[in-house]
Amino acid sequence: MEVDTLIIGAGAAGMMCAAHAGGRTLLVDHAKKPGEKIRISGGGRCNFTNLHAGPANFLSGNPHFCKSALSRYTQWDFIALVEKHGIAWHEKTLGQLFCDDSAKQIVAMLTREAAAAGADLHLETGVDAIERGPDGFTATLTPARGKKRRVSARNVVLATGGKSIPAMGATGFAYDIARQFGLPVTETRAALVPFTFPEKRFADLSGTALPVRATTGGTTFDEAMLFTHRGLSGPAMLQASSYWREGQPLAIDLSPGLSLFDHLRARRQVHGGRNLTTELSAVLPAKLVHHLAAPLALTGNLADQNDARLAEICDSLHAWQLLPSGTEGYRTAEVTLGGIDTAALSSRTMEARDVPGLYVIGEAVDVTGWLGGYNFQWAWSSGWAAGQAI
Ligand code: FDA
């Protein structure tokens, strides 16, 4: 079989690319259905972009790399596409846009767009090997049923994503092929992932959530934190995990919107006889106050605490220091940090500088977004950029 472009991976980036690449396009995926991560994303409603998406919301060895694609195919372009397909959406919080009904609408939209552009989708089809010759590439396709087939293509697009959630078929395929063609791959690690702590330290708090300000690696996020049986999750922790490294502490402000010192001092003037933990439980989850009572020696009435002691307690609660033992890893991570080094790629076309015809898009590239629709926006923008260039 001979095609112009072979796109490997029918996920967010691959389908977007297929919708814009001209000529004969073959889109293959080893999964049974396209866009499986889109389907499960955003609790089944797909947080498909963010109103505020911009280069500052991405981590990369080269923070400038994402600028070109993001500015040429923006969140507004994707919103226009969603509206063209009559998909109702809403902003949930912090600029995060979700489908009103189902993430499946986004998968159906992209499948239709790719088909309308003439792309041929082959599911349950892996790729064994890719070789480069004088006129392009030759790949061996391995369908789940039937014989292996050879396909020749002028262009090959690596759109197989990162390593997160191997149970859903995530592989390091793109990294292996990149290395085969001499493209460097930066260190990869699980990101947007819950933290773990030894001895199920917060098991007694499992299910408790509160708004916090979390700081690690010099970056701060104001979002919700959730205690789980295994450790800490919720948006604030997932965001922090992308900036955290083993051995680093996490600083958590448990009351970002209210100065506990001012509040408790004012309460002490009128209700000095009230119990300290009862008063704290009025502004923090009671279970959390109970959990912290022994380590922070939260005993006595408000009147028992002089200003210095009150300040000491409040400082501990505004800058709670924790040392995670690790993260839940790729098993539950929403994304992979790191990937194919942007130095090897054109930021305008996503084509490998030294391997004409080889493109890399989406999560496989060393560009990782924050939580909140940014990773899909990168998939759309980078997929579009490659599609335009092809
Ligand atoms: P993606 O992973 O989408 O697609 C890769 C495709 O390649 C898959 O279809 C896979 O089957 C295929 N493949 C892999 N190896 C292959 C091989 N060897 N041969 C053939 N095919 C192969 N982001 C966001 O912006 N908003 C959100 O709401 C969420 N929610 C979310 C929830 C969960 C649970 C996860 C795990 C992730 C998210 N994300 C997210 C992140 C988002 O899903 C992710 O960044 C994009 O899907 C990346 O798009 P890609 O197309 O690069 O990879």
Short mmCIF file of C-alpha atoms and ligand atoms in Angstrom, two decimals:
data_model
loop_
_atom_site.label_atom_id
_atom_site.label_comp_id
_atom_site.label_asym_id
_atom_site.label_seq_id
_atom_site.Cartn_x
_atom_site.Cartn_y
_atom_site.Cartn_z
CA MET A 1 0.00 0.00 0.00
CA GLU A 2 1.20 3.50 -0.79
CA VAL A 3 0.02 6.67 0.96
CA ASP A 4 1.22 10.23 1.30
CA THR A 5 1.04 10.30 5.08
CA LEU A 6 0.96 7.61 7.75
CA ILE A 7 -0.26 8.92 11.10
CA ILE A 8 0.41 6.55 13.99
CA GLY A 9 -2.04 7.09 16.87
CA ALA A 10 -5.72 8.07 16.44
CA GLY A 11 -5.86 10.09 19.65
CA ALA A 12 -6.45 13.81 20.05
CA ALA A 13 -3.41 15.00 18.09
CA GLY A 14 -3.46 12.27 15.42
CA MET A 15 -7.12 12.84 14.51
CA MET A 16 -6.64 16.60 14.38
CA CYS A 17 -3.65 16.13 12.10
CA ALA A 18 -5.61 13.71 9.88
CA ALA A 19 -8.35 16.32 9.51
CA HIS A 20 -5.87 18.82 8.08
CA ALA A 21 -3.28 16.79 6.19
CA GLY A 22 -4.05 16.75 2.51
CA GLY A 23 -3.49 13.82 0.13
CA ARG A 24 -3.86 10.15 0.92
CA THR A 25 -3.71 9.75 4.70
CA LEU A 26 -3.68 6.50 6.63
CA LEU A 27 -4.42 6.83 10.35
CA VAL A 28 -3.65 3.71 12.39
CA ASP A 29 -4.16 2.89 16.06
CA HIS A 30 -3.68 -0.33 17.97
CA ALA A 31 -6.78 0.34 20.10
CA LYS A 32 -10.29 -0.88 19.25
CA LYS A 33 -11.65 2.67 19.11
CA PRO A 34 -10.17 6.08 18.33
CA GLY A 35 -9.73 8.79 20.98
CA GLU A 36 -10.13 6.64 24.06
CA LYS A 37 -8.45 9.21 26.32
CA ILE A 38 -10.78 11.88 25.01
CA ARG A 39 -13.73 9.63 25.87
CA ILE A 40 -12.73 9.20 29.52
CA SER A 41 -11.42 12.73 29.99
CA GLY A 42 -13.02 15.35 32.20
CA GLY A 43 -15.17 12.76 33.97
CA GLY A 44 -16.74 11.80 30.60
CA ARG A 45 -17.37 15.41 29.52
CA CYS A 46 -13.89 16.27 28.13
CA ASN A 47 -12.29 19.49 29.31
CA PHE A 48 -11.43 20.21 25.68
CA THR A 49 -9.65 23.55 26.04
CA ASN A 50 -9.10 26.52 28.31
CA LEU A 51 -10.14 30.12 27.63
CA HIS A 52 -6.82 31.31 29.05
CA ALA A 53 -4.53 28.85 27.24
CA GLY A 54 -1.16 30.39 26.47
CA PRO A 55 2.52 29.44 26.54
CA ALA A 56 2.77 30.19 30.30
CA ASN A 57 0.58 27.15 31.01
CA PHE A 58 3.07 24.66 29.58
CA LEU A 59 6.25 23.00 30.85
CA SER A 60 9.00 22.25 28.36
CA GLY A 61 12.78 22.26 28.08
CA ASN A 62 12.17 25.18 25.69
CA PRO A 63 9.23 27.29 26.95
CA HIS A 64 9.13 29.19 23.63
CA PHE A 65 8.60 26.09 21.49
CA CYS A 66 4.82 25.85 21.95
CA LYS A 67 4.19 29.51 21.05
CA SER A 68 3.97 29.13 17.27
CA ALA A 69 1.39 26.32 17.16
CA LEU A 70 -0.66 27.71 20.05
CA SER A 71 -0.88 31.13 18.42
CA ARG A 72 -1.80 29.80 14.97
CA TYR A 73 -4.45 27.32 16.14
CA THR A 74 -5.96 28.78 19.29
CA GLN A 75 -8.63 27.80 21.79
CA TRP A 76 -11.01 30.06 19.81
CA ASP A 77 -10.39 28.01 16.67
CA PHE A 78 -11.25 24.82 18.52
CA ILE A 79 -14.34 26.40 20.11
CA ALA A 80 -15.47 27.43 16.60
CA LEU A 81 -15.05 23.81 15.45
CA VAL A 82 -17.04 22.51 18.44
CA GLU A 83 -19.81 25.01 17.67
CA LYS A 84 -19.80 24.12 13.97
CA HIS A 85 -20.64 20.56 15.06
CA GLY A 86 -23.44 21.81 17.33
CA ILE A 87 -21.78 20.56 20.53
CA ALA A 88 -23.06 22.44 23.57
CA TRP A 89 -20.39 23.46 26.08
CA HIS A 90 -19.94 25.42 29.28
CA GLU A 91 -17.17 26.93 31.37
CA LYS A 92 -16.83 25.04 34.62
CA THR A 93 -14.15 27.02 36.46
CA LEU A 94 -10.87 28.85 35.75
CA GLY A 95 -11.59 29.02 32.00
CA GLN A 96 -12.01 25.23 31.69
CA LEU A 97 -14.47 24.31 28.91
CA PHE A 98 -16.44 21.06 29.02
CA CYS A 99 -19.10 19.44 26.83
CA ASP A 100 -22.58 19.79 28.30
CA ASP A 101 -23.37 16.20 27.30
CA SER A 102 -20.54 13.82 26.52
CA ALA A 103 -16.86 13.59 25.57
CA LYS A 104 -17.97 11.09 22.92
CA GLN A 105 -19.22 14.10 20.91
CA ILE A 106 -15.63 15.34 20.58
CA VAL A 107 -14.45 11.89 19.44
CA ALA A 108 -17.31 11.74 16.90
CA MET A 109 -16.52 15.28 15.71
CA LEU A 110 -12.84 14.49 15.11
CA THR A 111 -13.64 11.15 13.46
CA ARG A 112 -16.01 12.97 11.08
CA GLU A 113 -13.48 15.72 10.37
CA ALA A 114 -10.74 13.18 9.60
CA ALA A 115 -13.07 11.17 7.35
CA ALA A 116 -14.22 14.34 5.56
CA ALA A 117 -10.56 15.10 4.80
CA GLY A 118 -10.32 11.65 3.21
CA ALA A 119 -8.23 9.98 5.91
CA ASP A 120 -8.53 6.21 6.13
CA LEU A 121 -8.77 4.97 9.76
CA HIS A 122 -7.44 1.47 10.54
CA LEU A 123 -8.06 0.40 14.14
CA GLU A 124 -6.55 -2.57 15.97
CA THR A 125 -3.48 -2.01 13.87
CA GLY A 126 -0.02 -1.66 15.38
CA VAL A 127 3.22 -0.75 13.67
CA ASP A 128 6.17 -3.11 13.87
CA ALA A 129 9.03 -1.27 12.29
CA ILE A 130 9.67 1.87 10.33
CA GLU A 131 12.49 2.22 7.82
CA ARG A 132 13.59 5.22 5.83
CA GLY A 133 14.54 5.00 2.18
CA PRO A 134 15.34 7.52 -0.54
CA ASP A 135 11.64 8.24 -1.27
CA GLY A 136 10.25 8.23 2.24
CA PHE A 137 9.35 5.63 4.83
CA THR A 138 8.25 2.02 4.83
CA ALA A 139 6.34 0.70 7.83
CA THR A 140 5.11 -2.78 8.70
CA LEU A 141 1.52 -2.73 9.91
CA THR A 142 0.42 -5.48 12.30
CA PRO A 143 -3.39 -5.77 12.29
CA ALA A 144 -4.98 -7.73 15.17
CA ARG A 145 -6.53 -9.99 12.49
CA GLY A 146 -5.05 -10.81 9.15
CA LYS A 147 -1.57 -10.60 7.74
CA LYS A 148 1.14 -8.03 8.32
CA ARG A 149 1.22 -5.41 5.57
CA ARG A 150 3.85 -3.04 4.29
CA VAL A 151 2.96 0.58 3.69
CA SER A 152 5.07 3.25 2.00
CA ALA A 153 4.58 6.86 3.04
CA ARG A 154 6.26 10.14 2.19
CA ASN A 155 5.48 11.41 5.70
CA VAL A 156 5.19 9.64 9.05
CA VAL A 157 3.52 11.39 11.98
CA LEU A 158 4.20 10.06 15.48
CA ALA A 159 1.03 10.75 17.49
CA THR A 160 1.11 7.89 19.99
CA GLY A 161 1.07 10.07 23.12
CA GLY A 162 2.99 9.45 26.32
CA LYS A 163 3.30 6.62 28.83
CA SER A 164 0.43 7.56 31.13
CA ILE A 165 -2.20 4.89 31.81
CA PRO A 166 -0.57 1.83 30.23
CA ALA A 167 -3.78 -0.11 30.94
CA MET A 168 -5.34 2.01 28.16
CA GLY A 169 -2.66 1.05 25.66
CA ALA A 170 -0.16 3.87 26.29
CA THR A 171 3.31 2.92 25.10
CA GLY A 172 6.71 4.53 24.73
CA PHE A 173 6.45 3.85 20.98
CA ALA A 174 7.04 7.45 19.85
CA TYR A 175 10.18 7.69 21.99
CA ASP A 176 11.56 4.43 20.56
CA ILE A 177 11.00 5.52 16.96
CA ALA A 178 12.41 8.98 17.72
CA ARG A 179 15.60 7.41 19.12
CA GLN A 180 15.81 5.11 16.10
CA PHE A 181 15.98 8.22 13.90
CA GLY A 182 18.45 10.00 16.17
CA LEU A 183 16.01 12.40 17.86
CA PRO A 184 16.89 12.99 21.52
CA VAL A 185 14.28 12.23 24.19
CA THR A 186 14.30 14.16 27.47
CA GLU A 187 13.74 12.43 30.81
CA THR A 188 10.08 11.43 31.14
CA ARG A 189 8.08 11.23 34.34
CA ALA A 190 4.48 10.89 35.46
CA ALA A 191 2.73 14.25 35.88
CA LEU A 192 -0.72 15.50 36.88
CA VAL A 193 -0.68 12.59 39.30
CA PRO A 194 -1.63 12.12 42.99
CA PHE A 195 1.06 12.12 45.70
CA THR A 196 1.66 9.12 47.94
CA PHE A 197 2.81 9.10 51.57
CA PRO A 198 4.16 6.32 53.76
CA GLU A 199 1.85 4.24 55.94
CA LYS A 200 -1.36 5.57 54.41
CA ARG A 201 -0.80 8.69 56.48
CA PHE A 202 -4.05 10.41 55.56
CA ALA A 203 -6.35 7.36 55.45
CA ASP A 204 -8.42 8.80 58.33
CA LEU A 205 -9.09 11.90 56.19
CA SER A 206 -9.99 10.05 52.99
CA GLY A 207 -12.69 11.96 51.09
CA THR A 208 -12.02 15.29 52.82
CA ALA A 209 -11.47 18.20 50.42
CA LEU A 210 -10.68 21.89 50.87
CA PRO A 211 -9.35 24.84 48.85
CA VAL A 212 -5.60 25.32 49.35
CA ARG A 213 -2.61 27.19 47.97
CA ALA A 214 0.06 24.59 47.12
CA THR A 215 3.67 25.55 46.43
CA THR A 216 6.50 23.33 45.22
CA GLY A 217 9.46 23.81 42.88
CA GLY A 218 8.85 27.58 42.96
CA THR A 219 5.32 27.35 41.50
CA THR A 220 2.02 27.96 43.30
CA PHE A 221 -1.50 26.78 42.53
CA ASP A 222 -4.76 27.89 44.20
CA GLU A 223 -7.14 24.98 43.78
CA ALA A 224 -8.84 22.19 45.73
CA MET A 225 -6.97 19.41 47.55
CA LEU A 226 -8.44 15.99 48.26
CA PHE A 227 -7.23 13.49 50.87
CA THR A 228 -7.29 9.88 49.67
CA HIS A 229 -6.45 6.49 51.16
CA ARG A 230 -3.09 6.61 49.40
CA GLY A 231 -2.21 10.28 49.89
CA LEU A 232 -3.14 13.61 48.32
CA SER A 233 -5.04 14.33 45.13
CA GLY A 234 -7.38 16.99 43.74
CA PRO A 235 -6.47 19.68 41.19
CA ALA A 236 -3.99 21.53 43.45
CA MET A 237 -1.96 18.36 44.03
CA LEU A 238 -2.12 17.18 40.40
CA GLN A 239 -0.85 20.59 39.28
CA ALA A 240 1.92 20.60 41.92
CA SER A 241 3.05 17.10 40.90
CA SER A 242 4.31 18.46 37.55
CA TYR A 243 6.75 20.75 39.38
CA TRP A 244 7.69 18.40 42.25
CA ARG A 245 10.85 16.27 42.39
CA GLU A 246 11.73 13.42 44.80
CA GLY A 247 12.93 14.73 48.16
CA GLN A 248 11.32 18.17 47.71
CA PRO A 249 8.77 19.42 50.25
CA LEU A 250 5.27 20.59 49.45
CA ALA A 251 4.10 23.75 51.24
CA ILE A 252 0.35 23.90 51.66
CA ASP A 253 -1.60 26.94 52.82
CA LEU A 254 -4.71 25.36 54.34
CA SER A 255 -6.56 28.67 54.53
CA PRO A 256 -5.50 30.75 51.53
CA GLY A 257 -8.50 33.08 51.62
CA LEU A 258 -8.54 33.90 55.33
CA SER A 259 -5.82 35.04 57.74
CA LEU A 260 -6.27 32.53 60.57
CA PHE A 261 -4.31 34.74 62.96
CA ASP A 262 -6.60 37.78 62.41
CA HIS A 263 -9.67 35.57 62.57
CA LEU A 264 -8.74 33.70 65.76
CA ARG A 265 -7.50 36.84 67.50
CA ALA A 266 -10.81 38.56 66.78
CA ARG A 267 -12.70 35.50 68.03
CA ARG A 268 -10.55 35.38 71.19
CA GLN A 269 -11.68 38.90 72.12
CA VAL A 270 -15.34 37.90 72.21
CA HIS A 271 -15.24 34.12 72.80
CA GLY A 272 -12.06 33.53 74.80
CA GLY A 273 -13.63 30.54 76.58
CA ARG A 274 -14.18 28.60 73.33
CA ASN A 275 -12.11 25.56 72.51
CA LEU A 276 -9.30 26.19 69.95
CA THR A 277 -10.10 23.10 67.89
CA THR A 278 -13.82 23.94 67.80
CA GLU A 279 -13.01 27.42 66.53
CA LEU A 280 -10.61 26.07 63.90
CA SER A 281 -13.22 23.53 62.80
CA ALA A 282 -15.49 26.42 61.87
CA VAL A 283 -13.07 27.46 59.10
CA LEU A 284 -11.27 24.16 58.27
CA PRO A 285 -12.69 20.63 57.89
CA ALA A 286 -13.22 19.25 61.42
CA LYS A 287 -11.56 15.92 60.49
CA LEU A 288 -8.41 17.77 59.40
CA VAL A 289 -8.30 19.80 62.62
CA HIS A 290 -8.65 16.55 64.57
CA HIS A 291 -5.83 14.98 62.51
CA LEU A 292 -3.54 17.96 63.20
CA ALA A 293 -4.45 18.41 66.87
CA ALA A 294 -1.70 16.15 68.26
CA PRO A 295 1.22 17.12 65.97
CA LEU A 296 0.48 20.85 66.31
CA ALA A 297 -0.50 20.60 70.02
CA LEU A 298 -3.85 22.26 69.41
CA THR A 299 -5.09 22.24 72.99
CA GLY A 300 -6.94 24.58 75.34
CA ASN A 301 -9.23 27.54 74.82
CA LEU A 302 -8.65 30.60 72.66
CA ALA A 303 -7.86 32.62 75.79
CA ASP A 304 -5.04 30.16 76.60
CA GLN A 305 -3.16 31.19 73.44
CA ASN A 306 -1.14 34.38 73.59
CA ASP A 307 -0.37 36.23 70.34
CA ALA A 308 2.98 34.48 69.88
CA ARG A 309 1.43 31.01 70.28
CA LEU A 310 -1.49 31.91 68.05
CA ALA A 311 0.94 33.13 65.37
CA GLU A 312 2.95 29.90 65.66
CA ILE A 313 -0.16 27.76 65.17
CA CYS A 314 -1.44 29.86 62.29
CA ASP A 315 1.95 29.87 60.56
CA SER A 316 1.95 26.05 60.68
CA LEU A 317 -1.50 25.97 59.09
CA HIS A 318 -0.69 28.53 56.40
CA ALA A 319 2.56 26.74 55.49
CA TRP A 320 1.93 23.07 56.25
CA GLN A 321 5.12 21.27 55.17
CA LEU A 322 4.81 17.78 53.74
CA LEU A 323 7.33 15.39 52.22
CA PRO A 324 5.61 13.03 49.76
CA SER A 325 7.26 9.63 49.35
CA GLY A 326 6.38 9.62 45.64
CA THR A 327 3.48 9.70 43.21
CA GLU A 328 1.07 7.07 41.92
CA GLY A 329 3.16 7.01 38.73
CA TYR A 330 2.06 6.33 35.17
CA ARG A 331 -0.75 4.04 36.39
CA THR A 332 -2.96 7.04 37.14
CA ALA A 333 -1.02 10.03 35.73
CA GLU A 334 -3.00 12.22 33.33
CA VAL A 335 0.10 13.07 31.33
CA THR A 336 3.79 12.37 30.78
CA LEU A 337 6.22 15.18 31.47
CA GLY A 338 9.16 15.38 29.06
CA GLY A 339 9.37 13.52 25.76
CA ILE A 340 10.87 14.08 22.34
CA ASP A 341 13.26 17.00 22.64
CA THR A 342 11.86 20.14 21.01
CA ALA A 343 15.39 21.06 19.87
CA ALA A 344 15.04 18.33 17.23
CA LEU A 345 11.74 19.70 15.86
CA SER A 346 10.51 22.73 13.94
CA SER A 347 8.08 24.64 16.16
CA ARG A 348 6.19 25.78 13.06
CA THR A 349 5.64 22.41 11.40
CA MET A 350 6.55 19.83 14.12
CA GLU A 351 8.79 18.15 11.52
CA ALA A 352 12.11 16.66 12.67
CA ARG A 353 14.84 19.07 11.58
CA ASP A 354 17.20 16.31 10.43
CA VAL A 355 14.66 13.75 9.22
CA PRO A 356 12.48 15.32 6.52
CA GLY A 357 9.00 13.81 6.48
CA LEU A 358 9.04 12.69 10.13
CA TYR A 359 6.65 14.67 12.37
CA VAL A 360 5.94 14.42 16.11
CA ILE A 361 2.79 15.90 17.70
CA GLY A 362 0.81 15.89 20.94
CA GLU A 363 1.93 14.49 24.25
CA ALA A 364 4.90 12.63 22.75
CA VAL A 365 6.67 16.00 22.44
CA ASP A 366 8.39 17.59 25.44
CA VAL A 367 5.50 20.03 25.95
CA THR A 368 3.22 19.37 28.92
CA GLY A 369 0.24 21.47 29.91
CA TRP A 370 -1.31 22.26 33.25
CA LEU A 371 -4.51 20.58 34.34
CA GLY A 372 -7.54 22.32 32.85
CA GLY A 373 -7.84 21.62 29.12
CA TYR A 374 -4.32 22.75 28.23
CA ASN A 375 -3.07 19.32 27.15
CA PHE A 376 -5.86 18.88 24.66
CA GLN A 377 -5.23 22.38 23.31
CA TRP A 378 -1.60 21.37 22.71
CA ALA A 379 -2.80 18.21 20.92
CA TRP A 380 -5.14 20.28 18.70
CA SER A 381 -2.56 23.02 17.98
CA SER A 382 0.39 20.73 17.29
CA GLY A 383 -1.76 18.32 15.24
CA TRP A 384 -3.09 21.23 13.20
CA ALA A 385 0.43 22.67 12.67
CA ALA A 386 1.72 19.35 11.29
CA GLY A 387 -1.42 18.87 9.18
CA GLN A 388 -0.99 22.31 7.60
CA ALA A 389 2.66 21.64 6.81
CA ILE A 390 1.95 18.27 5.23
P1 FDA B 1 -3.41 10.19 23.04
O1 FDA B 1 -2.97 9.40 24.21
O2 FDA B 1 -4.70 10.90 23.07
O3 FDA B 1 -3.44 9.27 21.74
C1 FDA B 1 -2.43 8.37 21.45
C2 FDA B 1 -3.03 7.26 20.60
O4 FDA B 1 -1.97 6.45 20.13
C3 FDA B 1 -3.96 6.37 21.38
O5 FDA B 1 -5.19 6.24 20.67
C4 FDA B 1 -3.21 5.04 21.50
O6 FDA B 1 -4.09 3.92 21.45
C5 FDA B 1 -2.33 5.09 20.27
N1 FDA B 1 -1.09 4.30 20.40
C6 FDA B 1 -0.20 4.31 21.43
N2 FDA B 1 0.83 3.48 21.15
C7 FDA B 1 0.57 2.95 19.92
C8 FDA B 1 1.27 2.03 19.08
N3 FDA B 1 2.41 1.50 19.48
N4 FDA B 1 0.72 1.72 17.90
C9 FDA B 1 -0.48 2.24 17.48
N5 FDA B 1 -1.17 3.11 18.24
C10 FDA B 1 -0.65 3.48 19.44
N6 FDA B 1 -6.32 16.72 28.96
C11 FDA B 1 -7.10 17.83 28.86
O7 FDA B 1 -6.67 18.80 28.23
N7 FDA B 1 -8.34 17.84 29.42
C12 FDA B 1 -8.85 16.78 30.11
O8 FDA B 1 -10.00 16.80 30.55
C13 FDA B 1 -8.02 15.64 30.28
N8 FDA B 1 -8.45 14.57 31.02
C14 FDA B 1 -7.66 13.45 31.10
C15 FDA B 1 -8.13 12.36 31.85
C16 FDA B 1 -7.35 11.20 31.93
C17 FDA B 1 -7.83 10.05 32.77
C18 FDA B 1 -6.13 11.13 31.22
C19 FDA B 1 -5.29 9.89 31.26
C20 FDA B 1 -5.66 12.21 30.50
C21 FDA B 1 -6.41 13.39 30.44
N9 FDA B 1 -5.97 14.50 29.72
C22 FDA B 1 -6.76 15.63 29.65
C23 FDA B 1 -4.70 14.47 28.96
C24 FDA B 1 -5.01 14.18 27.48
O9 FDA B 1 -5.83 13.03 27.40
C25 FDA B 1 -3.72 13.93 26.70
O10 FDA B 1 -2.80 14.96 26.93
C26 FDA B 1 -4.04 13.85 25.20
O11 FDA B 1 -4.93 12.77 24.97
C27 FDA B 1 -2.76 13.65 24.39
O12 FDA B 1 -3.12 13.50 23.04
P2 FDA B 1 -2.24 12.62 22.06
O13 FDA B 1 -3.01 12.54 20.79
O14 FDA B 1 -0.86 13.12 22.04
O15 FDA B 1 -2.20 11.19 22.74
#
